mmCIF file of C-alpha atoms and ligand atoms in Angstrom:
data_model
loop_
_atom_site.group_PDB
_atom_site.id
_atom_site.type_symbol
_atom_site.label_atom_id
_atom_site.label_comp_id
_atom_site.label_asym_id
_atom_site.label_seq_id
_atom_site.Cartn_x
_atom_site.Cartn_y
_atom_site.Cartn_z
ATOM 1 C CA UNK A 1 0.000 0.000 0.000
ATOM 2 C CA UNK A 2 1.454 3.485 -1.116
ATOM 3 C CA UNK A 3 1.417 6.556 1.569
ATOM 4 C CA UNK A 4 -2.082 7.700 0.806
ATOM 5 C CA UNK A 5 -4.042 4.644 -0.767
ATOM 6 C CA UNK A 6 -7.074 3.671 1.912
ATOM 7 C CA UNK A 7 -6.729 0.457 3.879
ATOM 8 C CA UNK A 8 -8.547 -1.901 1.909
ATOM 9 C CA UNK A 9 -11.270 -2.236 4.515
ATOM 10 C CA UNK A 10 -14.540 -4.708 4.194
ATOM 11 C CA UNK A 11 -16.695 -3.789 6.340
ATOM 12 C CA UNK A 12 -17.259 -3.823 10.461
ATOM 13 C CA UNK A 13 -16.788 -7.224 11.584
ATOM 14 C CA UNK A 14 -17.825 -7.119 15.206
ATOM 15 C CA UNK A 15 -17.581 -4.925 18.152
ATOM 16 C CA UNK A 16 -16.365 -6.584 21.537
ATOM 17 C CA UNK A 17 -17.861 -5.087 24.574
ATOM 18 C CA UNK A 18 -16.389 -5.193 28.019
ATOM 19 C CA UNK A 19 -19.112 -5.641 30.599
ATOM 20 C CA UNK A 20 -19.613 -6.804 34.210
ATOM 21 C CA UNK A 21 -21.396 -9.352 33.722
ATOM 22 C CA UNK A 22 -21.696 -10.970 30.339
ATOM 23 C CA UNK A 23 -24.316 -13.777 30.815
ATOM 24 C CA UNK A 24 -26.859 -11.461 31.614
ATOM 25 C CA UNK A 25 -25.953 -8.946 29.148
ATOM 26 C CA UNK A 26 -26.116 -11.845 26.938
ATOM 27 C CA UNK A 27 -30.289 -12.202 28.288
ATOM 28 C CA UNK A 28 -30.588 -8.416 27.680
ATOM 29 C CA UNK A 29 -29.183 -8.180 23.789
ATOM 30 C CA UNK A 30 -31.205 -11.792 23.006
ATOM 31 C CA UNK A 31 -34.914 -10.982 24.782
ATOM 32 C CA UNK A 32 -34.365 -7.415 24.412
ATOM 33 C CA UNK A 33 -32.903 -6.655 21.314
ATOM 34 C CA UNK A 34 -33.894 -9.900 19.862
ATOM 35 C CA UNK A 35 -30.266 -11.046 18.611
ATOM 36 C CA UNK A 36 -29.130 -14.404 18.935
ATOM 37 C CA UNK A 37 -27.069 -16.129 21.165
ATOM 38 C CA UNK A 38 -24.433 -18.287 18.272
ATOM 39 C CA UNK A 39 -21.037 -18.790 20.829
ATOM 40 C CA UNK A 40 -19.470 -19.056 23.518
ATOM 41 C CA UNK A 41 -16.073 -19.280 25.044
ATOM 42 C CA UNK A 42 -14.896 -19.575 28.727
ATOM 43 C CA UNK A 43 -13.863 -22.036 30.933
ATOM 44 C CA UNK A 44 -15.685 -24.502 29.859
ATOM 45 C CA UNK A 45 -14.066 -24.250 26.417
ATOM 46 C CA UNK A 46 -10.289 -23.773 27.879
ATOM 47 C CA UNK A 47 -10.584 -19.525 28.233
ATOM 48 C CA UNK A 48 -9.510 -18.957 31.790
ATOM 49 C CA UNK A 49 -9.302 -15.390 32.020
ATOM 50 C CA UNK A 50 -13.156 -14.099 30.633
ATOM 51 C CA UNK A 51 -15.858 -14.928 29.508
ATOM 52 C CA UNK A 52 -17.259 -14.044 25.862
ATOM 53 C CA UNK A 53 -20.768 -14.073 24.416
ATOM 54 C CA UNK A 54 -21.313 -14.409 20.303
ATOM 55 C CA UNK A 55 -24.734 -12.233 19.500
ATOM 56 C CA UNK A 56 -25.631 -11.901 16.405
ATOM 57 C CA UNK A 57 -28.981 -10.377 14.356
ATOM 58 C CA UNK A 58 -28.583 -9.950 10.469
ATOM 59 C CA UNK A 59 -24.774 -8.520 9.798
ATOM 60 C CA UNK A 60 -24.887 -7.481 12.950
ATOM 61 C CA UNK A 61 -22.123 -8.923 15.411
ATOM 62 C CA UNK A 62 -21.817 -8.507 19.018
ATOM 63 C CA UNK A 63 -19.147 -10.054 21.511
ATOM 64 C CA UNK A 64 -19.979 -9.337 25.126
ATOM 65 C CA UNK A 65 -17.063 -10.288 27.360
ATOM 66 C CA UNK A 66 -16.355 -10.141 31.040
ATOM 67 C CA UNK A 67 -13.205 -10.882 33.104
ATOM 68 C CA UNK A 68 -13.207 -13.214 35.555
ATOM 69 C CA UNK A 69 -10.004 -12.001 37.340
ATOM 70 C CA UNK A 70 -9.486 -9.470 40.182
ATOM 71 C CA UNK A 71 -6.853 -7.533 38.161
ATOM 72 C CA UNK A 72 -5.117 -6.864 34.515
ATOM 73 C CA UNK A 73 -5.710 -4.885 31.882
ATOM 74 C CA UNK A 74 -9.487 -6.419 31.360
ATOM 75 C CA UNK A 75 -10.399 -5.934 34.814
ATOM 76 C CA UNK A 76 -8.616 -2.179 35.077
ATOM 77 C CA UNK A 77 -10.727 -1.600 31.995
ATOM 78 C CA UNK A 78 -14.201 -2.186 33.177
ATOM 79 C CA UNK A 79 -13.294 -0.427 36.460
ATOM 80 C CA UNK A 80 -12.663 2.452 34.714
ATOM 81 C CA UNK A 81 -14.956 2.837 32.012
ATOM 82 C CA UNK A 82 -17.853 0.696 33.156
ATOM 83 C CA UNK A 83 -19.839 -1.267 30.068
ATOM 84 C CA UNK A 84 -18.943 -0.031 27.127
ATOM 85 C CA UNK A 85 -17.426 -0.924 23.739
ATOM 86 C CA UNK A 86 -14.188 -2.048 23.561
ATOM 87 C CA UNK A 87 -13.223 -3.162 20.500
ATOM 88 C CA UNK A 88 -14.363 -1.708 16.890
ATOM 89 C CA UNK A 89 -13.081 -4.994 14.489
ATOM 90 C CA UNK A 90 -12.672 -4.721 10.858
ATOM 91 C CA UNK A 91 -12.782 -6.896 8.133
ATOM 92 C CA UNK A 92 -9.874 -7.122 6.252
ATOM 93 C CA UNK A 93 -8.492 -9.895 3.211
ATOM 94 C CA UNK A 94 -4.578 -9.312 4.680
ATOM 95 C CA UNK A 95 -4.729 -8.409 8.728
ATOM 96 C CA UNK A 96 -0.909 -8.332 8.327
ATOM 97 C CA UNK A 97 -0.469 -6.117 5.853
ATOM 98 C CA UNK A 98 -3.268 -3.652 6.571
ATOM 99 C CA UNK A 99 -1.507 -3.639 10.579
ATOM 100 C CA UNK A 100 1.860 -3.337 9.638
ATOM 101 C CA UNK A 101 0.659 -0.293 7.421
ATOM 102 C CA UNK A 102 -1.426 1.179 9.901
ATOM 103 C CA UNK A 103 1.655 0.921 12.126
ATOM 104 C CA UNK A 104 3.476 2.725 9.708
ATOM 105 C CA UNK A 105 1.985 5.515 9.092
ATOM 106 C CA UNK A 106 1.392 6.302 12.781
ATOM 107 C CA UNK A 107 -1.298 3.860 14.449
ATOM 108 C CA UNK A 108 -0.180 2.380 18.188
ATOM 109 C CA UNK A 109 0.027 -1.323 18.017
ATOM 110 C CA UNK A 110 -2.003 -2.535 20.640
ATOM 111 C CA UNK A 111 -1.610 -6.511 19.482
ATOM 112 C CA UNK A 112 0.887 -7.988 17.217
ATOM 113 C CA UNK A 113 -0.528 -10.258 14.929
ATOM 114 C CA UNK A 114 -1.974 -13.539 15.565
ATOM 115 C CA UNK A 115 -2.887 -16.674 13.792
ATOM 116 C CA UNK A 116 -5.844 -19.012 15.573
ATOM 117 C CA UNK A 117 -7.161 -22.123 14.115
ATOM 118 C CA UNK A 118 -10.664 -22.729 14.139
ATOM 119 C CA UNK A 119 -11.853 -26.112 12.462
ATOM 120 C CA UNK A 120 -10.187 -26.023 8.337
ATOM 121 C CA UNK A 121 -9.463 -22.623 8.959
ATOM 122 C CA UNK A 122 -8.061 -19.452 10.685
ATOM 123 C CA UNK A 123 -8.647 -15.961 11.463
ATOM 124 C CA UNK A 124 -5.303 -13.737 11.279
ATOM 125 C CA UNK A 125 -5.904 -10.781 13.884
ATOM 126 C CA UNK A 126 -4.105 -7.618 14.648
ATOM 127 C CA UNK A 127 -4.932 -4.441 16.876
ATOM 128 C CA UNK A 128 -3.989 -0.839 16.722
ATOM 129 C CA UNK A 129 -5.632 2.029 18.882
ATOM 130 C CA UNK A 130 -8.058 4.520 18.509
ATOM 131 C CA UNK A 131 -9.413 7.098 20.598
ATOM 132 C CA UNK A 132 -9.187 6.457 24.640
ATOM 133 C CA UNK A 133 -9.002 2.934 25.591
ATOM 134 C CA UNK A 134 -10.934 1.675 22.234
ATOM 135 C CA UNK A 135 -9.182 -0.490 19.663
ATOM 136 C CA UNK A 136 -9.704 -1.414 16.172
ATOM 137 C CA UNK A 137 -9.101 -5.040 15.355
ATOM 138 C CA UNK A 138 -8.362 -6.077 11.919
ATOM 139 C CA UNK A 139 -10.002 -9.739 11.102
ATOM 140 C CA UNK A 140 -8.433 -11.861 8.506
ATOM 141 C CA UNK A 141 -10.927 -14.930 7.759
ATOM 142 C CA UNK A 142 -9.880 -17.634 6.154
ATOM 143 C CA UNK A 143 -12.035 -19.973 6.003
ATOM 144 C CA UNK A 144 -14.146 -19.341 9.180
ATOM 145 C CA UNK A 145 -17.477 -17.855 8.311
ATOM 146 C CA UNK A 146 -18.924 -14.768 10.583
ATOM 147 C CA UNK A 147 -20.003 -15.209 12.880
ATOM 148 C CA UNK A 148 -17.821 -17.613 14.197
ATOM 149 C CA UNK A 149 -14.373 -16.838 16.125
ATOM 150 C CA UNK A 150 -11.599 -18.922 16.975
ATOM 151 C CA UNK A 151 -11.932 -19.991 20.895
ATOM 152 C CA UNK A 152 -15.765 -19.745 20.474
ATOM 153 C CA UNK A 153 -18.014 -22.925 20.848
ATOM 154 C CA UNK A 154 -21.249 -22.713 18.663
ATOM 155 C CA UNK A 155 -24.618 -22.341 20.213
ATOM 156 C CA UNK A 156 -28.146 -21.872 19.228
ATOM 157 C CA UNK A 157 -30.192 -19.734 21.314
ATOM 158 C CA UNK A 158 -32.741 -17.566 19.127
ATOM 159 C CA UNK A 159 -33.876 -14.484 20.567
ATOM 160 C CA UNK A 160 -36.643 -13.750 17.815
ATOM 161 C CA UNK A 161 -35.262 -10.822 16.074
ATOM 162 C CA UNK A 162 -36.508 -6.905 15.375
ATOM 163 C CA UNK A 163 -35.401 -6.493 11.856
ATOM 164 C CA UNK A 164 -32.157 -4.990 12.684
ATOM 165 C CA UNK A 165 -29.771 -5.802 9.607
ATOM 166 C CA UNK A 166 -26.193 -3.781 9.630
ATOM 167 C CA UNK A 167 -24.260 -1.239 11.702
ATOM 168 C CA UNK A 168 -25.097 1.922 9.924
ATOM 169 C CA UNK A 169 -22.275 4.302 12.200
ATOM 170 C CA UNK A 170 -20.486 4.420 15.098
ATOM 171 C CA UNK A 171 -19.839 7.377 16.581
ATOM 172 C CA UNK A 172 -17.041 8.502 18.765
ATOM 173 C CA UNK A 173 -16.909 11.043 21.503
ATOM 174 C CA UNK A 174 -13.531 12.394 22.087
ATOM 175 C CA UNK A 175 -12.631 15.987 24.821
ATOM 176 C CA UNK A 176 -12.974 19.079 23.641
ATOM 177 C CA UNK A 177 -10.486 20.476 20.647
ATOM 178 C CA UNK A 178 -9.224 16.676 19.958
ATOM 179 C CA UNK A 179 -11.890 15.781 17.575
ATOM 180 C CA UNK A 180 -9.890 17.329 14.788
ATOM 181 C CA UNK A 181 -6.809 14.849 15.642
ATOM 182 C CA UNK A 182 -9.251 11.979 15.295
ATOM 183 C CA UNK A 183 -10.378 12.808 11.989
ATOM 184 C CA UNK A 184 -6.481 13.146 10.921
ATOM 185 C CA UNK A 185 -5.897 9.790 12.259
ATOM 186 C CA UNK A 186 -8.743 8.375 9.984
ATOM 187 C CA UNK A 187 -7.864 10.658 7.022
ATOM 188 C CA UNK A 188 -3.677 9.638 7.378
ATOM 189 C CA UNK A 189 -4.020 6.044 8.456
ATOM 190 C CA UNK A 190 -7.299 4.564 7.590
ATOM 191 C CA UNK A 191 -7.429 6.723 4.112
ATOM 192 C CA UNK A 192 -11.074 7.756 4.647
ATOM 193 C CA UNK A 193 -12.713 10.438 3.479
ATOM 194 C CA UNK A 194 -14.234 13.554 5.347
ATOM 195 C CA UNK A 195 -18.011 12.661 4.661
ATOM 196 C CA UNK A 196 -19.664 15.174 6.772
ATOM 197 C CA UNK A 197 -19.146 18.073 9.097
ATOM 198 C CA UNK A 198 -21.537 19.914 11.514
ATOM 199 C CA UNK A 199 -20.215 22.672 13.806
ATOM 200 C CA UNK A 200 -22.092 24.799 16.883
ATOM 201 C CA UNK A 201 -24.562 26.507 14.664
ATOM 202 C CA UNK A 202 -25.675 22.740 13.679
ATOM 203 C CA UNK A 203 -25.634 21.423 16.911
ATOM 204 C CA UNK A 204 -26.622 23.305 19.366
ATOM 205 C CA UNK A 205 -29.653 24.096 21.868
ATOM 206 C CA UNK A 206 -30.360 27.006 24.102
ATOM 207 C CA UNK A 207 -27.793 25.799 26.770
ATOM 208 C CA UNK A 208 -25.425 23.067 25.179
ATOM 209 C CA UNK A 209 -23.688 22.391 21.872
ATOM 210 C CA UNK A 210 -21.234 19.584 20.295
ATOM 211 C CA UNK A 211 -19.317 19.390 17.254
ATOM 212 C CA UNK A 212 -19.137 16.266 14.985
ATOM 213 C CA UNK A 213 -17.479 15.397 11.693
ATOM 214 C CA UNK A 214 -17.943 12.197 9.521
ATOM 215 C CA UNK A 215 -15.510 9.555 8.279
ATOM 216 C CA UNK A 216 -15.742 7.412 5.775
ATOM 217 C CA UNK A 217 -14.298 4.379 4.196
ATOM 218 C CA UNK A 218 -13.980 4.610 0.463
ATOM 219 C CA UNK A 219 -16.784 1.906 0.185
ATOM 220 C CA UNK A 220 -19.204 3.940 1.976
ATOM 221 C CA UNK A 221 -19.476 0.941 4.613
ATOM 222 C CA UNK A 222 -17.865 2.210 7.373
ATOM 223 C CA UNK A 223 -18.469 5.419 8.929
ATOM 224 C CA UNK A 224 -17.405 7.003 12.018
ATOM 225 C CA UNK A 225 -18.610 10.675 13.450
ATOM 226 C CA UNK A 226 -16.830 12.355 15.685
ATOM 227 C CA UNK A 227 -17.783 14.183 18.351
ATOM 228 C CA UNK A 228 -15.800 16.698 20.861
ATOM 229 C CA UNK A 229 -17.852 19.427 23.135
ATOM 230 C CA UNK A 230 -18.402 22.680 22.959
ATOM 231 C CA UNK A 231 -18.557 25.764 24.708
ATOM 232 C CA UNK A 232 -22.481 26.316 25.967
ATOM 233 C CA UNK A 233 -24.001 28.521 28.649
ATOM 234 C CA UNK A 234 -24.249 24.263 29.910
ATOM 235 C CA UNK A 235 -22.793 21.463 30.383
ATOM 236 C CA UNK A 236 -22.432 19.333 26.670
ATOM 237 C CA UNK A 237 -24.106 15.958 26.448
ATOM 238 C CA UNK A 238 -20.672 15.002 25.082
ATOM 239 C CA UNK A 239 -18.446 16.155 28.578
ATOM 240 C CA UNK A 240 -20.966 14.386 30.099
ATOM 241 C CA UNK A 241 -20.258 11.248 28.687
ATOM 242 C CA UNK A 242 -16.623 12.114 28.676
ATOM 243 C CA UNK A 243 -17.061 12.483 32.900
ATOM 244 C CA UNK A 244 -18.713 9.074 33.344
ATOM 245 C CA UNK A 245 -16.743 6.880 30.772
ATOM 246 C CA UNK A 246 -13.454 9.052 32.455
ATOM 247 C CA UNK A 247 -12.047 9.382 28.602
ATOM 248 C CA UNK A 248 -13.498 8.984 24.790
ATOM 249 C CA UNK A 249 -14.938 6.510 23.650
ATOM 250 C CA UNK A 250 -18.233 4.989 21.715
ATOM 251 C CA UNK A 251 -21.249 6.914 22.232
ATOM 252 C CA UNK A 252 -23.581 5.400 19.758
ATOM 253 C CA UNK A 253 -24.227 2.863 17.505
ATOM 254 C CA UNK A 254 -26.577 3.506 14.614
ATOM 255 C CA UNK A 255 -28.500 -0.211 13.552
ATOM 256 C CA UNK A 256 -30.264 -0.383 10.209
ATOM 257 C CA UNK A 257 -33.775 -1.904 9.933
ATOM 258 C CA UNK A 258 -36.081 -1.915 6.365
ATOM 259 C CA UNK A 259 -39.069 -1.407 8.348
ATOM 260 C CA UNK A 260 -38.047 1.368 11.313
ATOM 261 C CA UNK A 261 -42.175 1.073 12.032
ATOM 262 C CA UNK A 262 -41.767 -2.976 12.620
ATOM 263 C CA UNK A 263 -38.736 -2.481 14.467
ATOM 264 C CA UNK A 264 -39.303 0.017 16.985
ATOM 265 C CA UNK A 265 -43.112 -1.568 17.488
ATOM 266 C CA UNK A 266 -41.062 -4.869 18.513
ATOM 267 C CA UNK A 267 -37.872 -3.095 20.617
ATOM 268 C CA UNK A 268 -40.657 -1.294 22.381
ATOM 269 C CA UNK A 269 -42.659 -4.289 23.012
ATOM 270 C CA UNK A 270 -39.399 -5.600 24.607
ATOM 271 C CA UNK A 271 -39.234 -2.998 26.952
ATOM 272 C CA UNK A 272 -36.427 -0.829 24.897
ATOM 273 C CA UNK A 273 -36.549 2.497 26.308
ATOM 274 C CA UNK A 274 -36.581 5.699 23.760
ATOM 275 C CA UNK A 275 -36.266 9.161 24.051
ATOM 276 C CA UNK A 276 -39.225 11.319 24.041
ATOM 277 C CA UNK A 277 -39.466 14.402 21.910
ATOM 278 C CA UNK A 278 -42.655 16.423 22.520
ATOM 279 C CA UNK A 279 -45.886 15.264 20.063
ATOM 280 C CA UNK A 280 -45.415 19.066 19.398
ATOM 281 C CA UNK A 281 -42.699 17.357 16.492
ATOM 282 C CA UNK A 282 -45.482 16.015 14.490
ATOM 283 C CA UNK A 283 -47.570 19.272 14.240
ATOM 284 C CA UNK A 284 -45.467 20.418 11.283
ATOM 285 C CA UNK A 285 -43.994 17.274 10.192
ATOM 286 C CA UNK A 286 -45.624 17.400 6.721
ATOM 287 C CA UNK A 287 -44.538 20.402 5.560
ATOM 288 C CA UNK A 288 -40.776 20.371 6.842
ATOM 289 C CA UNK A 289 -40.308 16.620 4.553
ATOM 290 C CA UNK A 290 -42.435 16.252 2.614
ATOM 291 C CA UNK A 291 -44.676 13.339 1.290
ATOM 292 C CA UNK A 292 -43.469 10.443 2.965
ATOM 293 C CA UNK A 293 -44.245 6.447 2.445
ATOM 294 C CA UNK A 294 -44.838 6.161 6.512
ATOM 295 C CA UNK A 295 -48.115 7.099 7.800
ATOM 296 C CA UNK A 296 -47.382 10.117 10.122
ATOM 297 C CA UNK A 297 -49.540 9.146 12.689
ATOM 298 C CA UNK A 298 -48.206 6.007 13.249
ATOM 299 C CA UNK A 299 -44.565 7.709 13.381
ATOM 300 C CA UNK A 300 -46.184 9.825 16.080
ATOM 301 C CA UNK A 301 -47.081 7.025 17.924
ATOM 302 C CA UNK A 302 -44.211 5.415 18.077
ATOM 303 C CA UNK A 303 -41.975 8.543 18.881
ATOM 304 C CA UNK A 304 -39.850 8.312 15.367
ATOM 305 C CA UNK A 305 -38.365 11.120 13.916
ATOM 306 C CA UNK A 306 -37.905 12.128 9.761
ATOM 307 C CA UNK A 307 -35.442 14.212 8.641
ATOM 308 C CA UNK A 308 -34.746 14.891 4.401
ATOM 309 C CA UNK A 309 -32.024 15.778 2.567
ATOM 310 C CA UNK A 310 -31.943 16.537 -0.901
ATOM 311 C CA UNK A 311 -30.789 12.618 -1.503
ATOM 312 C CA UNK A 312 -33.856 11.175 -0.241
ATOM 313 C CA UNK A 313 -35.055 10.907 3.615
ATOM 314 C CA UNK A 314 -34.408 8.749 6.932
ATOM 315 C CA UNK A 315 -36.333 7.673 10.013
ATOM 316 C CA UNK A 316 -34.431 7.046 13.472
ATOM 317 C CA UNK A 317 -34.941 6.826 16.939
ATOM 318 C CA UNK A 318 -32.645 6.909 19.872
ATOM 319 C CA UNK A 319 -32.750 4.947 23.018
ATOM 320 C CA UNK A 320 -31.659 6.146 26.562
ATOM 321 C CA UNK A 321 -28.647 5.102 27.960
ATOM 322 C CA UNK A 322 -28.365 1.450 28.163
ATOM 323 C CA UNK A 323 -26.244 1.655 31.314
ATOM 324 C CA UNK A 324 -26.137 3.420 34.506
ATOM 325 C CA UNK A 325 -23.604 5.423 33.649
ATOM 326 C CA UNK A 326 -24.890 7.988 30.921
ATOM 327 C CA UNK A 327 -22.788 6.645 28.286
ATOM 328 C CA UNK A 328 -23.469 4.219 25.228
ATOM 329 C CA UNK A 329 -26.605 4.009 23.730
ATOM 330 C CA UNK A 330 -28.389 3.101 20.281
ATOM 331 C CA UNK A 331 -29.444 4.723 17.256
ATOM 332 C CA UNK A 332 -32.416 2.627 15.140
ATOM 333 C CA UNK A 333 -32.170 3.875 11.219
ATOM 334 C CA UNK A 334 -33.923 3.249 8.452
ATOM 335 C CA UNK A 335 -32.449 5.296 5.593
ATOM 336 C CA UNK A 336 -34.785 6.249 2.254
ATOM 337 C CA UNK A 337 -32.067 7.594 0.051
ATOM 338 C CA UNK A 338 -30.772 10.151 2.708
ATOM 339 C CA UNK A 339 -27.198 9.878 2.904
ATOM 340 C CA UNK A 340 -26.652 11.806 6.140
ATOM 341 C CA UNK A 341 -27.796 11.923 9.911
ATOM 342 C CA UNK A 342 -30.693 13.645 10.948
ATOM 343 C CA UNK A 343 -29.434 17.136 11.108
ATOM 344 C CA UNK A 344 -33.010 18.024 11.160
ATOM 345 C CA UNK A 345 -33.583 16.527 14.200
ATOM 346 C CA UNK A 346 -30.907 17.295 16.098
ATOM 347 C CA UNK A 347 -32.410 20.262 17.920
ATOM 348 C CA UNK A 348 -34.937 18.419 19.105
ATOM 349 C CA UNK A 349 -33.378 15.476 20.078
ATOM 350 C CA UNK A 350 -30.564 17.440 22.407
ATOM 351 C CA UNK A 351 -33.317 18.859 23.961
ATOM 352 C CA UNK A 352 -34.386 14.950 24.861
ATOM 353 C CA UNK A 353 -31.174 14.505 26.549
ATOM 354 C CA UNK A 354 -30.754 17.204 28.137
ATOM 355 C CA UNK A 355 -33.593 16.710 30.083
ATOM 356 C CA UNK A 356 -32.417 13.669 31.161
ATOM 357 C CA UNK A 357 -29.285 15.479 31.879
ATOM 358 C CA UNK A 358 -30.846 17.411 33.819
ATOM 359 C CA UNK A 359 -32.272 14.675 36.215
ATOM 360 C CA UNK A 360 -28.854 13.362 36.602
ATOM 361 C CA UNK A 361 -28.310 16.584 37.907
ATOM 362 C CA UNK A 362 -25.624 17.202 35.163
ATOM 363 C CA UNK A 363 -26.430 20.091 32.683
HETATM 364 FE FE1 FE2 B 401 -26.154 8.635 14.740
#
């Protein structure tokens, strides 16, 4: 690879979380979120150190590990950062290569690569870091389908699905005038692209504001905002999360569905919790879109928002927190044409959270 060409990047293979307590996280992602429960690895399969939890739901791939040790660097990271996402692995043909490049032009190694067997075949795995205490993962397959890994004991245990299909973005929260470093990173190492930029005037309410700028793979498959704080008569959502995860890290992951109405009628069945925006949003709905396919009343009822751009238009929701810490949480999409993120809706939804902020007792 030459100094500028983009690391030939697939896709998002699967992102490892480190939680406290990985069985029953395990129960929440299957009866809540509906994925499925296809490995496991611990001590029962010859892991002594954690414990790890295969969920998957369309191309969707979740590993939920925790440690079972008082200390190292597992232990030391759930202490810190409480559950969270640890891990952001790509798909990759050479995981050699595309590490030893990475290294090159500036990444920290985190782990040199490694070659596991797994049946006929192997995964080849490497790690650099990104922002805080996350990690990318590059994932060479050979021969091991997803979602399988390498230490991982297949299981079966459906959890009924809710028409989620893909990771649509991740998005990264980094302090305050760092977000631009992040983006460099991407740009000089990764070879994205600068997709998208919003700034205060975008992103901001009454007492808060953030910053946030888009990067993409060259396929379009993988895209990454970033977000850093900024100055407001308050305190920013994104400090917030910054004060409870103690450093950057993932704020939100964005999950595609075809049918955002299905979906979010079975996630709230399940008890997912959403954010609220007043019913006030619907009152003018019509004329700030346009026609849309979805019958507006039912988008009232179940609390989703629209926004259009001149591509085409999306739908998305957003739930609370799904910790106790007010850190990561999820983003249901459904995109009709629109290439971007809701900007539309942004007022209204950092009005949502900073409500809840306020409850905390943290604007
Ligand atoms: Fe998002």
């Amino acid at each position: 690879m030459t100094s500028h060409e983009p690391l030939p990047i697939r896709e998002v293979d699967h992102l490892e979380f480190y939680v406290g307590n990985a069985r029953q996280a395990s129960y929440y992602y299957r009866l809540v979120f509906g994925f499925d429960q296809v490995g496991y690895r611990g001590p029962e399969t010859g892991v002594r150190d954690r414990a790890s939890y295969l969920m998957q739901q369309g191309n969707i791939r979740f590993v939920l590990t925790t440690p079972l040790e008082a200390e190292g660097p597992l232990t030391a990271h759930l202490a810190r950062h409480g559950d969270g996402v640890r891990d952001v692995a790509l798909q990759v043909d050479d995981a050699i290569a595309v590490w030893e490049t990475a290294v090159k032009r500036g990444a920290r190694p985190i782990h040199d690569p490694i070659r596991e067997v797994h049946g006929d075949g192997g995964v080849t795995r490497a790690a650099v870091a990104t922002y805080g205490d996350t990690i990318h993962t590059f994932i060479q397959r050979d021969g091991v389908e997803p979602p399988m890994l390498p230490g991982f004991r297949a299981e079966h245990k459906p959890g009924g699905g809710a028409g989620l299909v893909a990771v649509d973005h991740l998005v990264g929260n980094v302090e305050d005038e760092k977000m631009e470093d992040w983006v460099e990173y991407y740009l000089n190492v990764f070879g994205f692209t600068r997709f998208m930029t919003f700034d205060d005037s975008d992103i901001s309410t009454e007492f808060t504001a953030l910053r946030s700028t888009v990067v993409s793979s060259p396929n379009g498959r993988v895209k990454f905002p970033i977000n850093e704080p900024a100055p407001g008569r308050r305190r920013s959502q994104i400090q917030e999360y910054i004060d409870f995860y103690h450093g950057p890290g993932v704020q939100h992951i964005a999950l595609q569905t075809g049918d955002i109405i299905a979906s979010i009628a079975e996630l709230r069945r399940r008890g997912v919790e959403f954010l609220q925006v007043p019913s006030s949003y619907y009152d003018s709905l019509a004329e700030r879109v346009g026609p849309l396919k979805e019958d507006i009343d039912r988008l009232r009822e179940f609390g989703i928002l629209v926004d259009r751009d001149d591509q085409g238009y999306l739908l998305q929701l957003f739930t609370r927190p799904v910790e106790d810490r007010p850190t990561l949480f999820y983003e249901i999409i459904q995109r009709r044409g629109a290439l971007g993120f809701g900007k539309g809706n942004f007022k209204a939804l950092f009005e949502a959270i900073e409500r809840e902020q306020a409850l905390r007792g943290n604007l």
